[in-house]
Amino acid sequence: MRVLNNIKEVRDQVKKWKYEGFTVGFVPTMGYLHEGHKSLIERAFSENDKVVVSIFVNPMQFGPKEDLSSYPRDLDADSILCGNAGADIIFHPEDKEMYFEDFSTYVDINGLTEELCGKSRPIHFRGVCTVVSKLFNIVPANRAYFGEKDAQQLAVIKRMVRDLNFDIEIIGCPIIREEDGVAKSSRNTYLSESERKAATILSGSLEKAKDILNMGERNCEVIRKVIIDNIAKEKLAKIDYVQVVDGLSMKVVEKVNKSILIAIAVNIGKTRLIDNFTFEV
Ligand code: AMP
């Protein structure tokens, strides 16, 4: 497995593979890889001849008060995980390789980026869509793999690919969790011991919502309240949002009469964690 920093090098290699008749799977990440990322890479490996993983902590998707400078990084450990999971190339560009000093072109998706995470992170999805567009042009893969952990991001990317006719198939992969239910995340490393325990409140509350849905509850406000009341029991937790939405538009839903996404964002101390699940009727 090779680590490439240069746009031309990775693009030429991917083009060559495709010319030779190989299919290419692509997994965009910000590094500090864990089992969640690994599941994406393994899926890409199982469905394609070649696999490219990008590791780039994209400054454009972080707000001024967010954790860009403290975001965890460990290329050595990431290389081992990528190699074991079947990756052929890690694309690991420096900021200046990705952004010219006078960079001035952005990809902005309206509507569904203004809900949920878009409310508390107003520039986030513009940064995500811009960098993912660039990455799709740099790595002209057949398929790209994204986690359902970031359900809104997955919906946004699917919309972008549809609207802008990117020639790539977007594949969503299930959330990988720790044994106690906490969704794996590079940001979990920020949590102190007590905060890590408190983080179980996210998945625990979603489980409670799942239970009442399975018992037949169809009123979204009731479901929301069950989650909110449960999170309130945890002193270290502060809700950013708890929403029951349509999984495509991210618009709030009142009655569960079709597939819905229940998405939550909760601050545990200074760390903002997200979790979700989709309920099919
Ligand atoms: P990140 O490095 O956090 O930008 O994530 C890169 C990709 O990995 C995104 O598509 C995420 O949705 C996905 N991902 C992160 N955590 C998980 C997880 N616990 N399970 C599944 N996919 C994940």
CSV table of N, CA, C and O in Angstrom, one decimal, residues 11-133:
chain,number,residue,atom,x,y,z
A,11,ARG,N,-4.5,10.8,-9.2
A,11,ARG,CA,-5.4,10.8,-10.3
A,11,ARG,C,-4.9,9.9,-11.4
A,11,ARG,O,-5.7,9.1,-12.0
A,12,ASP,N,-3.6,10.1,-11.8
A,12,ASP,CA,-3.1,9.3,-12.9
A,12,ASP,C,-3.2,7.8,-12.6
A,12,ASP,O,-3.5,7.0,-13.4
A,13,GLN,N,-2.9,7.4,-11.3
A,13,GLN,CA,-3.0,6.0,-10.9
A,13,GLN,C,-4.4,5.4,-11.1
A,13,GLN,O,-4.6,4.3,-11.6
A,14,VAL,N,-5.4,6.2,-10.6
A,14,VAL,CA,-6.8,5.8,-10.6
A,14,VAL,C,-7.2,5.7,-12.1
A,14,VAL,O,-7.9,4.7,-12.5
A,15,LYS,N,-6.8,6.7,-12.9
A,15,LYS,CA,-7.2,6.6,-14.3
A,15,LYS,C,-6.6,5.4,-15.0
A,15,LYS,O,-7.2,4.7,-15.8
A,16,LYS,N,-5.3,5.1,-14.7
A,16,LYS,CA,-4.6,3.9,-15.2
A,16,LYS,C,-5.4,2.7,-14.9
A,16,LYS,O,-5.6,1.8,-15.7
A,17,TRP,N,-5.7,2.5,-13.6
A,17,TRP,CA,-6.5,1.3,-13.2
A,17,TRP,C,-7.8,1.2,-14.0
A,17,TRP,O,-8.1,0.1,-14.4
A,18,LYS,N,-8.5,2.3,-14.1
A,18,LYS,CA,-9.8,2.2,-14.8
A,18,LYS,C,-9.5,1.9,-16.3
A,18,LYS,O,-10.3,1.1,-16.9
A,19,TYR,N,-8.5,2.4,-16.9
A,19,TYR,CA,-8.1,2.1,-18.3
A,19,TYR,C,-7.9,0.6,-18.4
A,19,TYR,O,-8.2,0.0,-19.4
A,20,GLU,N,-7.2,0.0,-17.4
A,20,GLU,CA,-6.9,-1.4,-17.4
A,20,GLU,C,-8.1,-2.3,-17.1
A,20,GLU,O,-8.0,-3.5,-17.0
A,21,GLY,N,-9.2,-1.7,-16.8
A,21,GLY,CA,-10.4,-2.4,-16.6
A,21,GLY,C,-10.7,-2.7,-15.1
A,21,GLY,O,-11.7,-3.5,-14.8
A,22,PHE,N,-10.0,-2.1,-14.2
A,22,PHE,CA,-10.2,-2.4,-12.8
A,22,PHE,C,-11.3,-1.4,-12.3
A,22,PHE,O,-11.4,-0.3,-12.7
A,23,THR,N,-12.1,-1.9,-11.3
A,23,THR,CA,-13.1,-1.0,-10.6
A,23,THR,C,-12.4,-0.4,-9.4
A,23,THR,O,-11.5,-1.1,-8.8
A,24,VAL,N,-12.8,0.8,-9.0
A,24,VAL,CA,-12.1,1.5,-7.9
A,24,VAL,C,-13.1,2.0,-6.9
A,24,VAL,O,-14.1,2.6,-7.3
A,25,GLY,N,-12.9,1.6,-5.6
A,25,GLY,CA,-13.7,2.1,-4.5
A,25,GLY,C,-13.0,3.2,-3.8
A,25,GLY,O,-11.7,3.1,-3.6
A,26,PHE,N,-13.7,4.1,-3.3
A,26,PHE,CA,-13.1,5.3,-2.6
A,26,PHE,C,-13.7,5.5,-1.3
A,26,PHE,O,-15.0,5.5,-1.1
A,27,VAL,N,-12.9,5.7,-0.2
A,27,VAL,CA,-13.4,6.0,1.1
A,27,VAL,C,-12.8,7.3,1.6
A,27,VAL,O,-11.6,7.3,2.0
A,28,PRO,N,-13.5,8.4,1.6
A,28,PRO,CA,-13.0,9.7,2.1
A,28,PRO,C,-13.1,9.7,3.6
A,28,PRO,O,-14.2,9.4,4.2
A,29,THR,N,-12.0,10.1,4.3
A,29,THR,CA,-12.0,10.2,5.8
A,29,THR,C,-11.2,11.4,6.2
A,29,THR,O,-10.5,12.0,5.4
A,30,MET,N,-11.3,11.7,7.5
A,30,MET,CA,-10.4,12.7,8.1
A,30,MET,C,-9.3,12.0,9.0
A,30,MET,O,-8.7,12.7,9.8
A,31,GLY,N,-9.2,10.7,8.8
A,31,GLY,CA,-8.1,10.0,9.6
A,31,GLY,C,-8.5,9.7,11.0
A,31,GLY,O,-9.6,9.8,11.4
A,32,TYR,N,-7.4,9.3,11.8
A,32,TYR,CA,-7.6,8.8,13.1
A,32,TYR,C,-8.6,7.6,13.0
A,32,TYR,O,-9.6,7.6,13.7
A,33,LEU,N,-8.3,6.7,12.2
A,33,LEU,CA,-9.2,5.7,11.8
A,33,LEU,C,-9.6,4.6,12.9
A,33,LEU,O,-8.7,4.3,13.7
A,34,HIS,N,-10.8,4.2,12.9
A,34,HIS,CA,-11.3,3.2,13.8
A,34,HIS,C,-12.1,2.1,13.1
A,34,HIS,O,-12.2,2.2,11.8
A,35,GLU,N,-12.8,1.3,13.8
A,35,GLU,CA,-13.5,0.2,13.2
A,35,GLU,C,-14.6,0.6,12.3
A,35,GLU,O,-15.0,-0.1,11.3
A,36,GLY,N,-15.2,1.8,12.5
A,36,GLY,CA,-16.2,2.4,11.6
A,36,GLY,C,-15.6,2.6,10.3
A,36,GLY,O,-16.2,2.2,9.2
A,37,HIS,N,-14.5,3.3,10.2
A,37,HIS,CA,-13.8,3.6,8.9
A,37,HIS,C,-13.4,2.2,8.3
A,37,HIS,O,-13.5,2.0,7.1
A,38,LYS,N,-12.9,1.3,9.1
A,38,LYS,CA,-12.4,0.0,8.6
A,38,LYS,C,-13.5,-0.7,7.9
A,38,LYS,O,-13.3,-1.3,6.9
A,39,SER,N,-14.8,-0.6,8.5
A,39,SER,CA,-15.9,-1.3,7.8
A,39,SER,C,-16.2,-0.8,6.4
A,39,SER,O,-16.5,-1.5,5.5
A,40,LEU,N,-16.0,0.5,6.3
A,40,LEU,CA,-16.1,1.1,4.9
A,40,LEU,C,-15.1,0.7,4.0
A,40,LEU,O,-15.4,0.3,2.8
A,41,ILE,N,-13.8,0.6,4.4
A,41,ILE,CA,-12.7,0.2,3.6
A,41,ILE,C,-12.9,-1.3,3.2
A,41,ILE,O,-12.7,-1.7,2.0
A,42,GLU,N,-13.3,-2.1,4.2
A,42,GLU,CA,-13.5,-3.5,3.9
A,42,GLU,C,-14.6,-3.7,2.9
A,42,GLU,O,-14.5,-4.6,2.0
A,43,ARG,N,-15.7,-3.0,3.0
A,43,ARG,CA,-16.8,-3.0,2.1
A,43,ARG,C,-16.3,-2.6,0.7
A,43,ARG,O,-16.6,-3.3,-0.3
A,44,ALA,N,-15.5,-1.6,0.6
A,44,ALA,CA,-15.0,-1.1,-0.7
A,44,ALA,C,-14.1,-2.2,-1.3
A,44,ALA,O,-14.1,-2.5,-2.5
A,45,PHE,N,-13.3,-2.8,-0.4
A,45,PHE,CA,-12.4,-3.9,-0.9
A,45,PHE,C,-13.2,-5.1,-1.4
A,45,PHE,O,-12.8,-5.7,-2.4
A,46,SER,N,-14.3,-5.4,-0.8
A,46,SER,CA,-15.1,-6.5,-1.2
A,46,SER,C,-15.9,-6.3,-2.5
A,46,SER,O,-16.3,-7.2,-3.2
A,47,GLU,N,-16.1,-5.0,-2.8
A,47,GLU,CA,-16.9,-4.7,-4.0
A,47,GLU,C,-16.1,-4.1,-5.2
A,47,GLU,O,-16.7,-3.8,-6.2
A,48,ASN,N,-14.8,-3.9,-5.0
A,48,ASN,CA,-14.0,-3.3,-6.1
A,48,ASN,C,-12.6,-4.0,-6.2
A,48,ASN,O,-12.2,-4.6,-5.2
A,49,ASP,N,-12.0,-3.7,-7.3
A,49,ASP,CA,-10.6,-4.3,-7.5
A,49,ASP,C,-9.6,-3.5,-6.8
A,49,ASP,O,-8.6,-4.1,-6.3
A,50,LYS,N,-9.8,-2.2,-6.7
A,50,LYS,CA,-8.8,-1.3,-6.1
A,50,LYS,C,-9.5,-0.4,-5.1
A,50,LYS,O,-10.6,0.0,-5.3
A,51,VAL,N,-8.8,0.0,-4.0
A,51,VAL,CA,-9.4,0.9,-3.0
A,51,VAL,C,-8.5,2.0,-2.7
A,51,VAL,O,-7.3,1.8,-2.4
A,52,VAL,N,-9.0,3.2,-2.7
A,52,VAL,CA,-8.3,4.4,-2.3
A,52,VAL,C,-9.0,5.0,-1.1
A,52,VAL,O,-10.2,5.1,-1.0
A,53,VAL,N,-8.2,5.3,-0.1
A,53,VAL,CA,-8.7,6.0,1.2
A,53,VAL,C,-8.1,7.4,1.2
A,53,VAL,O,-6.9,7.5,1.0
A,54,SER,N,-8.9,8.4,1.4
A,54,SER,CA,-8.3,9.7,1.5
A,54,SER,C,-8.3,10.1,3.0
A,54,SER,O,-9.3,9.7,3.7
A,55,ILE,N,-7.2,10.7,3.5
A,55,ILE,CA,-7.1,11.2,4.8
A,55,ILE,C,-6.8,12.7,4.7
A,55,ILE,O,-5.7,13.0,4.3
A,56,PHE,N,-7.8,13.5,5.0
A,56,PHE,CA,-7.6,14.9,4.9
A,56,PHE,C,-8.5,15.6,5.9
A,56,PHE,O,-9.7,15.5,5.8
A,57,VAL,N,-7.9,16.3,6.9
A,57,VAL,CA,-8.7,17.1,7.9
A,57,VAL,C,-9.0,18.4,7.2
A,57,VAL,O,-8.1,19.3,7.1
A,58,ASN,N,-10.2,18.5,6.7
A,58,ASN,CA,-10.6,19.6,5.7
A,58,ASN,C,-10.9,20.9,6.5
A,58,ASN,O,-11.9,21.0,7.1
A,59,PRO,N,-10.0,21.9,6.5
A,59,PRO,CA,-10.2,23.1,7.3
A,59,PRO,C,-11.5,23.8,6.9
A,59,PRO,O,-12.1,24.4,7.8
A,60,MET,N,-12.0,23.6,5.7
A,60,MET,CA,-13.1,24.4,5.2
A,60,MET,C,-14.4,24.0,5.9
A,60,MET,O,-15.4,24.7,5.9
A,61,GLN,N,-14.5,22.7,6.5
A,61,GLN,CA,-15.7,22.3,7.1
A,61,GLN,C,-15.8,22.6,8.6
A,61,GLN,O,-16.7,22.2,9.3
A,62,PHE,N,-14.7,23.2,9.1
A,62,PHE,CA,-14.7,23.5,10.6
A,62,PHE,C,-15.1,25.0,10.8
A,62,PHE,O,-14.5,25.9,10.1
A,63,GLY,N,-15.9,25.3,11.7
A,63,GLY,CA,-16.2,26.7,12.1
A,63,GLY,C,-15.1,27.2,12.9
A,63,GLY,O,-14.2,26.5,13.4
A,64,PRO,N,-15.1,28.6,13.1
A,64,PRO,CA,-13.9,29.2,13.8
A,64,PRO,C,-13.7,28.8,15.2
A,64,PRO,O,-12.6,28.8,15.7
A,65,LYS,N,-14.8,28.3,15.9
A,65,LYS,CA,-14.7,27.9,17.3
A,65,LYS,C,-14.7,26.4,17.4
A,65,LYS,O,-14.8,25.8,18.5
A,66,GLU,N,-14.5,25.7,16.3
A,66,GLU,CA,-14.5,24.2,16.3
A,66,GLU,C,-13.1,23.7,16.5
A,66,GLU,O,-12.1,24.4,16.6
A,67,ASP,N,-13.0,22.3,16.4
A,67,ASP,CA,-11.8,21.6,16.9
A,67,ASP,C,-10.7,21.3,15.8
A,67,ASP,O,-10.0,20.3,15.9
A,68,LEU,N,-10.6,22.2,14.8
A,68,LEU,CA,-9.7,21.9,13.7
A,68,LEU,C,-8.2,21.6,14.2
A,68,LEU,O,-7.6,20.6,13.8
A,69,SER,N,-7.8,22.5,15.1
A,69,SER,CA,-6.3,22.4,15.5
A,69,SER,C,-6.1,21.2,16.4
A,69,SER,O,-5.0,20.6,16.5
A,70,SER,N,-7.2,20.8,17.2
A,70,SER,CA,-7.0,19.7,18.1
A,70,SER,C,-7.5,18.3,17.5
A,70,SER,O,-7.3,17.3,18.2
A,71,TYR,N,-8.0,18.4,16.3
A,71,TYR,CA,-8.5,17.1,15.7
A,71,TYR,C,-7.4,16.0,15.7
A,71,TYR,O,-6.3,16.3,15.2
A,72,PRO,N,-7.7,14.8,16.2
A,72,PRO,CA,-6.6,13.8,16.4
A,72,PRO,C,-6.1,13.3,15.0
A,72,PRO,O,-6.8,13.2,14.1
A,73,ARG,N,-4.8,13.1,15.0
A,73,ARG,CA,-4.1,12.6,13.8
A,73,ARG,C,-3.1,11.5,14.1
A,73,ARG,O,-2.4,11.6,15.1
A,74,ASP,N,-3.0,10.5,13.3
A,74,ASP,CA,-2.0,9.4,13.5
A,74,ASP,C,-1.8,8.6,12.2
A,74,ASP,O,-2.4,7.6,12.0
A,75,LEU,N,-1.0,9.1,11.3
A,75,LEU,CA,-0.9,8.5,10.0
A,75,LEU,C,-0.3,7.1,10.1
A,75,LEU,O,-0.7,6.3,9.3
A,76,ASP,N,0.6,6.9,11.0
A,76,ASP,CA,1.2,5.6,11.1
A,76,ASP,C,0.2,4.5,11.4
A,76,ASP,O,0.1,3.5,10.8
A,77,ALA,N,-0.6,4.8,12.5
A,77,ALA,CA,-1.7,3.8,12.8
A,77,ALA,C,-2.7,3.7,11.7
A,77,ALA,O,-3.2,2.6,11.4
A,78,ASP,N,-3.0,4.8,11.1
A,78,ASP,CA,-4.0,4.8,10.0
A,78,ASP,C,-3.5,3.9,8.8
A,78,ASP,O,-4.3,3.2,8.2
A,79,SER,N,-2.2,4.0,8.5
A,79,SER,CA,-1.6,3.2,7.4
A,79,SER,C,-1.8,1.7,7.7
A,79,SER,O,-2.1,0.9,6.8
A,80,ILE,N,-1.5,1.3,8.9
A,80,ILE,CA,-1.6,-0.1,9.3
A,80,ILE,C,-3.1,-0.5,9.1
A,80,ILE,O,-3.4,-1.6,8.5
A,81,LEU,N,-4.0,0.3,9.7
A,81,LEU,CA,-5.4,-0.1,9.5
A,81,LEU,C,-5.8,-0.2,8.1
A,81,LEU,O,-6.5,-1.2,7.7
A,82,CYS,N,-5.4,0.8,7.3
A,82,CYS,CA,-5.8,0.8,5.8
A,82,CYS,C,-5.2,-0.5,5.1
A,82,CYS,O,-5.9,-1.1,4.3
A,83,GLY,N,-4.0,-0.8,5.4
A,83,GLY,CA,-3.3,-1.9,4.8
A,83,GLY,C,-4.0,-3.2,5.1
A,83,GLY,O,-4.4,-4.0,4.3
A,84,ASN,N,-4.4,-3.3,6.4
A,84,ASN,CA,-5.1,-4.6,6.9
A,84,ASN,C,-6.5,-4.7,6.3
A,84,ASN,O,-7.0,-5.8,6.1
A,85,ALA,N,-7.1,-3.5,6.0
A,85,ALA,CA,-8.5,-3.6,5.5
A,85,ALA,C,-8.5,-3.7,4.0
A,85,ALA,O,-9.6,-3.9,3.4
A,86,GLY,N,-7.4,-3.6,3.3
A,86,GLY,CA,-7.4,-3.9,1.9
A,86,GLY,C,-7.2,-2.7,1.0
A,86,GLY,O,-7.4,-2.8,-0.2
A,87,ALA,N,-6.8,-1.5,1.6
A,87,ALA,CA,-6.6,-0.3,0.8
A,87,ALA,C,-5.3,-0.5,-0.1
A,87,ALA,O,-4.3,-1.1,0.4
A,88,ASP,N,-5.3,0.1,-1.3
A,88,ASP,CA,-4.1,0.1,-2.2
A,88,ASP,C,-3.4,1.4,-2.0
A,88,ASP,O,-2.2,1.5,-2.2
A,89,ILE,N,-4.1,2.5,-1.8
A,89,ILE,CA,-3.5,3.9,-1.7
A,89,ILE,C,-4.2,4.6,-0.6
A,89,ILE,O,-5.4,4.6,-0.5
A,90,ILE,N,-3.4,5.4,0.1
A,90,ILE,CA,-3.9,6.4,1.0
A,90,ILE,C,-3.5,7.7,0.3
A,90,ILE,O,-2.4,8.0,0.0
A,91,PHE,N,-4.5,8.6,0.1
A,91,PHE,CA,-4.3,9.9,-0.5
A,91,PHE,C,-4.3,10.9,0.7
A,91,PHE,O,-5.3,11.0,1.4
A,92,HIS,N,-3.1,11.5,1.0
A,92,HIS,CA,-3.0,12.3,2.2
A,92,HIS,C,-2.3,13.6,1.8
A,92,HIS,O,-1.2,13.8,2.0
A,93,PRO,N,-3.2,14.5,1.3
A,93,PRO,CA,-2.6,15.8,0.8
A,93,PRO,C,-2.4,16.8,1.9
A,93,PRO,O,-3.1,16.7,2.9
A,94,GLU,N,-1.5,17.7,1.7
A,94,GLU,CA,-1.4,18.8,2.6
A,94,GLU,C,-2.4,19.9,2.3
A,94,GLU,O,-3.0,19.9,1.1
A,95,ASP,N,-2.7,20.8,3.2
A,95,ASP,CA,-3.8,21.8,2.9
A,95,ASP,C,-3.4,22.6,1.6
A,95,ASP,O,-4.3,22.8,0.8
A,96,LYS,N,-2.2,22.9,1.4
A,96,LYS,CA,-1.8,23.7,0.3
A,96,LYS,C,-1.9,23.0,-1.1
A,96,LYS,O,-2.0,23.6,-2.1
A,97,GLU,N,-1.9,21.7,-1.0
A,97,GLU,CA,-2.1,20.8,-2.2
A,97,GLU,C,-3.6,20.9,-2.6
A,97,GLU,O,-4.0,20.9,-3.8
A,98,MET,N,-4.5,21.1,-1.6
A,98,MET,CA,-5.9,21.1,-1.9
A,98,MET,C,-6.5,22.4,-2.1
A,98,MET,O,-7.5,22.6,-2.9
A,99,TYR,N,-5.9,23.5,-1.5
A,99,TYR,CA,-6.5,24.8,-1.6
A,99,TYR,C,-5.4,25.8,-2.0
A,99,TYR,O,-4.5,26.1,-1.2
A,100,PHE,N,-5.6,26.4,-3.2
A,100,PHE,CA,-4.8,27.6,-3.6
A,100,PHE,C,-5.1,28.7,-2.6
A,100,PHE,O,-6.2,28.8,-2.0
A,101,GLU,N,-4.1,29.6,-2.4
A,101,GLU,CA,-4.3,30.8,-1.5
A,101,GLU,C,-5.6,31.6,-1.9
A,101,GLU,O,-6.2,32.1,-1.0
A,102,ASP,N,-5.8,31.7,-3.2
A,102,ASP,CA,-7.0,32.4,-3.7
A,102,ASP,C,-8.1,31.5,-4.1
A,102,ASP,O,-8.9,31.9,-5.0
A,103,PHE,N,-8.2,30.4,-3.5
A,103,PHE,CA,-9.3,29.4,-3.7
A,103,PHE,C,-10.7,30.1,-3.6
A,103,PHE,O,-10.9,30.8,-2.6
A,104,SER,N,-11.6,30.0,-4.5
A,104,SER,CA,-12.8,30.8,-4.4
A,104,SER,C,-14.0,30.1,-5.0
A,104,SER,O,-15.0,30.8,-5.4
A,105,THR,N,-14.0,28.8,-5.1
A,105,THR,CA,-15.2,28.1,-5.7
A,105,THR,C,-15.7,27.1,-4.7
A,105,THR,O,-15.0,26.3,-4.1
A,106,TYR,N,-17.0,27.2,-4.5
A,106,TYR,CA,-17.7,26.4,-3.4
A,106,TYR,C,-18.9,25.7,-4.0
A,106,TYR,O,-19.5,26.1,-4.9
A,107,VAL,N,-19.2,24.5,-3.3
A,107,VAL,CA,-20.4,23.8,-3.7
A,107,VAL,C,-21.3,23.9,-2.5
A,107,VAL,O,-21.0,23.5,-1.4
A,108,ASP,N,-22.5,24.5,-2.8
A,108,ASP,CA,-23.4,24.7,-1.7
A,108,ASP,C,-24.7,24.0,-2.0
A,108,ASP,O,-25.3,24.3,-3.1
A,109,ILE,N,-25.2,23.2,-1.2
A,109,ILE,CA,-26.5,22.5,-1.4
A,109,ILE,C,-27.5,23.2,-0.5
A,109,ILE,O,-27.3,23.3,0.7
A,110,ASN,N,-28.6,23.7,-1.0
A,110,ASN,CA,-29.6,24.4,-0.2
A,110,ASN,C,-30.6,23.4,0.5
A,110,ASN,O,-30.6,22.2,0.1
A,111,GLY,N,-31.3,23.9,1.4
A,111,GLY,CA,-32.4,23.1,2.0
A,111,GLY,C,-32.0,22.1,3.0
A,111,GLY,O,-31.9,22.4,4.2
A,112,LEU,N,-31.6,20.9,2.5
A,112,LEU,CA,-31.3,19.9,3.5
A,112,LEU,C,-30.1,20.1,4.3
A,112,LEU,O,-29.9,19.5,5.4
A,113,THR,N,-29.2,21.0,3.9
A,113,THR,CA,-28.0,21.4,4.7
A,113,THR,C,-28.4,22.4,5.8
A,113,THR,O,-27.5,22.7,6.6
A,114,GLU,N,-29.6,23.0,5.7
A,114,GLU,CA,-29.9,24.0,6.7
A,114,GLU,C,-30.6,23.4,8.0
A,114,GLU,O,-30.8,24.1,8.9
A,115,GLU,N,-30.9,22.1,7.9
A,115,GLU,CA,-31.6,21.4,9.1
A,115,GLU,C,-30.5,20.8,10.0
A,115,GLU,O,-29.3,20.9,9.7
A,116,LEU,N,-30.9,20.2,11.1
A,116,LEU,CA,-30.1,19.4,12.0
A,116,LEU,C,-28.7,20.0,12.2
A,116,LEU,O,-28.6,21.1,12.7
A,117,CYS,N,-27.6,19.3,11.8
A,117,CYS,CA,-26.3,19.8,12.1
A,117,CYS,C,-26.0,21.2,11.4
A,117,CYS,O,-25.2,21.9,11.9
A,118,GLY,N,-26.7,21.4,10.3
A,118,GLY,CA,-26.5,22.7,9.6
A,118,GLY,C,-26.9,23.9,10.4
A,118,GLY,O,-26.4,25.0,10.2
A,119,LYS,N,-27.8,23.7,11.4
A,119,LYS,CA,-28.2,24.8,12.2
A,119,LYS,C,-27.1,25.3,13.1
A,119,LYS,O,-26.8,26.5,13.3
A,120,SER,N,-26.4,24.3,13.8
A,120,SER,CA,-25.4,24.7,14.7
A,120,SER,C,-24.0,24.8,14.0
A,120,SER,O,-23.0,25.3,14.6
A,121,ARG,N,-23.9,24.2,12.8
A,121,ARG,CA,-22.6,24.3,12.1
A,121,ARG,C,-22.9,24.9,10.7
A,121,ARG,O,-22.9,24.1,9.7
A,122,PRO,N,-23.2,26.2,10.6
A,122,PRO,CA,-23.7,26.8,9.4
A,122,PRO,C,-22.8,26.6,8.1
A,122,PRO,O,-23.3,26.6,7.0
A,123,ILE,N,-21.5,26.6,8.3
A,123,ILE,CA,-20.6,26.5,7.1
A,123,ILE,C,-20.2,25.1,6.8
A,123,ILE,O,-19.5,24.8,5.8
A,124,HIS,N,-20.6,24.1,7.7
A,124,HIS,CA,-20.0,22.8,7.7
A,124,HIS,C,-20.3,22.1,6.3
A,124,HIS,O,-19.3,21.6,5.7
A,125,PHE,N,-21.5,22.0,5.9
A,125,PHE,CA,-21.8,21.2,4.7
A,125,PHE,C,-21.3,21.9,3.4
A,125,PHE,O,-21.0,21.2,2.4
A,126,ARG,N,-21.1,23.2,3.4
A,126,ARG,CA,-20.5,23.8,2.2
A,126,ARG,C,-19.0,23.3,2.1
A,126,ARG,O,-18.5,23.0,1.1
A,127,GLY,N,-18.4,23.2,3.3
A,127,GLY,CA,-17.0,22.7,3.3
A,127,GLY,C,-17.0,21.2,2.9
A,127,GLY,O,-16.1,20.8,2.1
A,128,VAL,N,-17.9,20.4,3.4
A,128,VAL,CA,-18.0,19.0,3.1
A,128,VAL,C,-18.2,18.8,1.6
A,128,VAL,O,-17.5,18.1,0.9
A,129,CYS,N,-19.2,19.5,1.0
A,129,CYS,CA,-19.6,19.3,-0.4
A,129,CYS,C,-18.4,19.8,-1.3
A,129,CYS,O,-18.2,19.2,-2.3
A,130,THR,N,-17.8,20.9,-0.9
A,130,THR,CA,-16.7,21.4,-1.7
A,130,THR,C,-15.5,20.4,-1.7
A,130,THR,O,-15.0,20.0,-2.8
A,131,VAL,N,-15.1,19.9,-0.6
A,131,VAL,CA,-14.0,19.0,-0.5
A,131,VAL,C,-14.3,17.7,-1.2
A,131,VAL,O,-13.5,17.1,-1.9
A,132,VAL,N,-15.6,17.2,-1.0
A,132,VAL,CA,-15.9,15.9,-1.6
A,132,VAL,C,-16.0,16.0,-3.1
A,132,VAL,O,-15.6,15.1,-3.8
A,133,SER,N,-16.5,17.1,-3.6
A,133,SER,CA,-16.5,17.4,-5.0
A,133,SER,C,-15.0,17.3,-5.6
A,133,SER,O,-14.7,16.7,-6.6
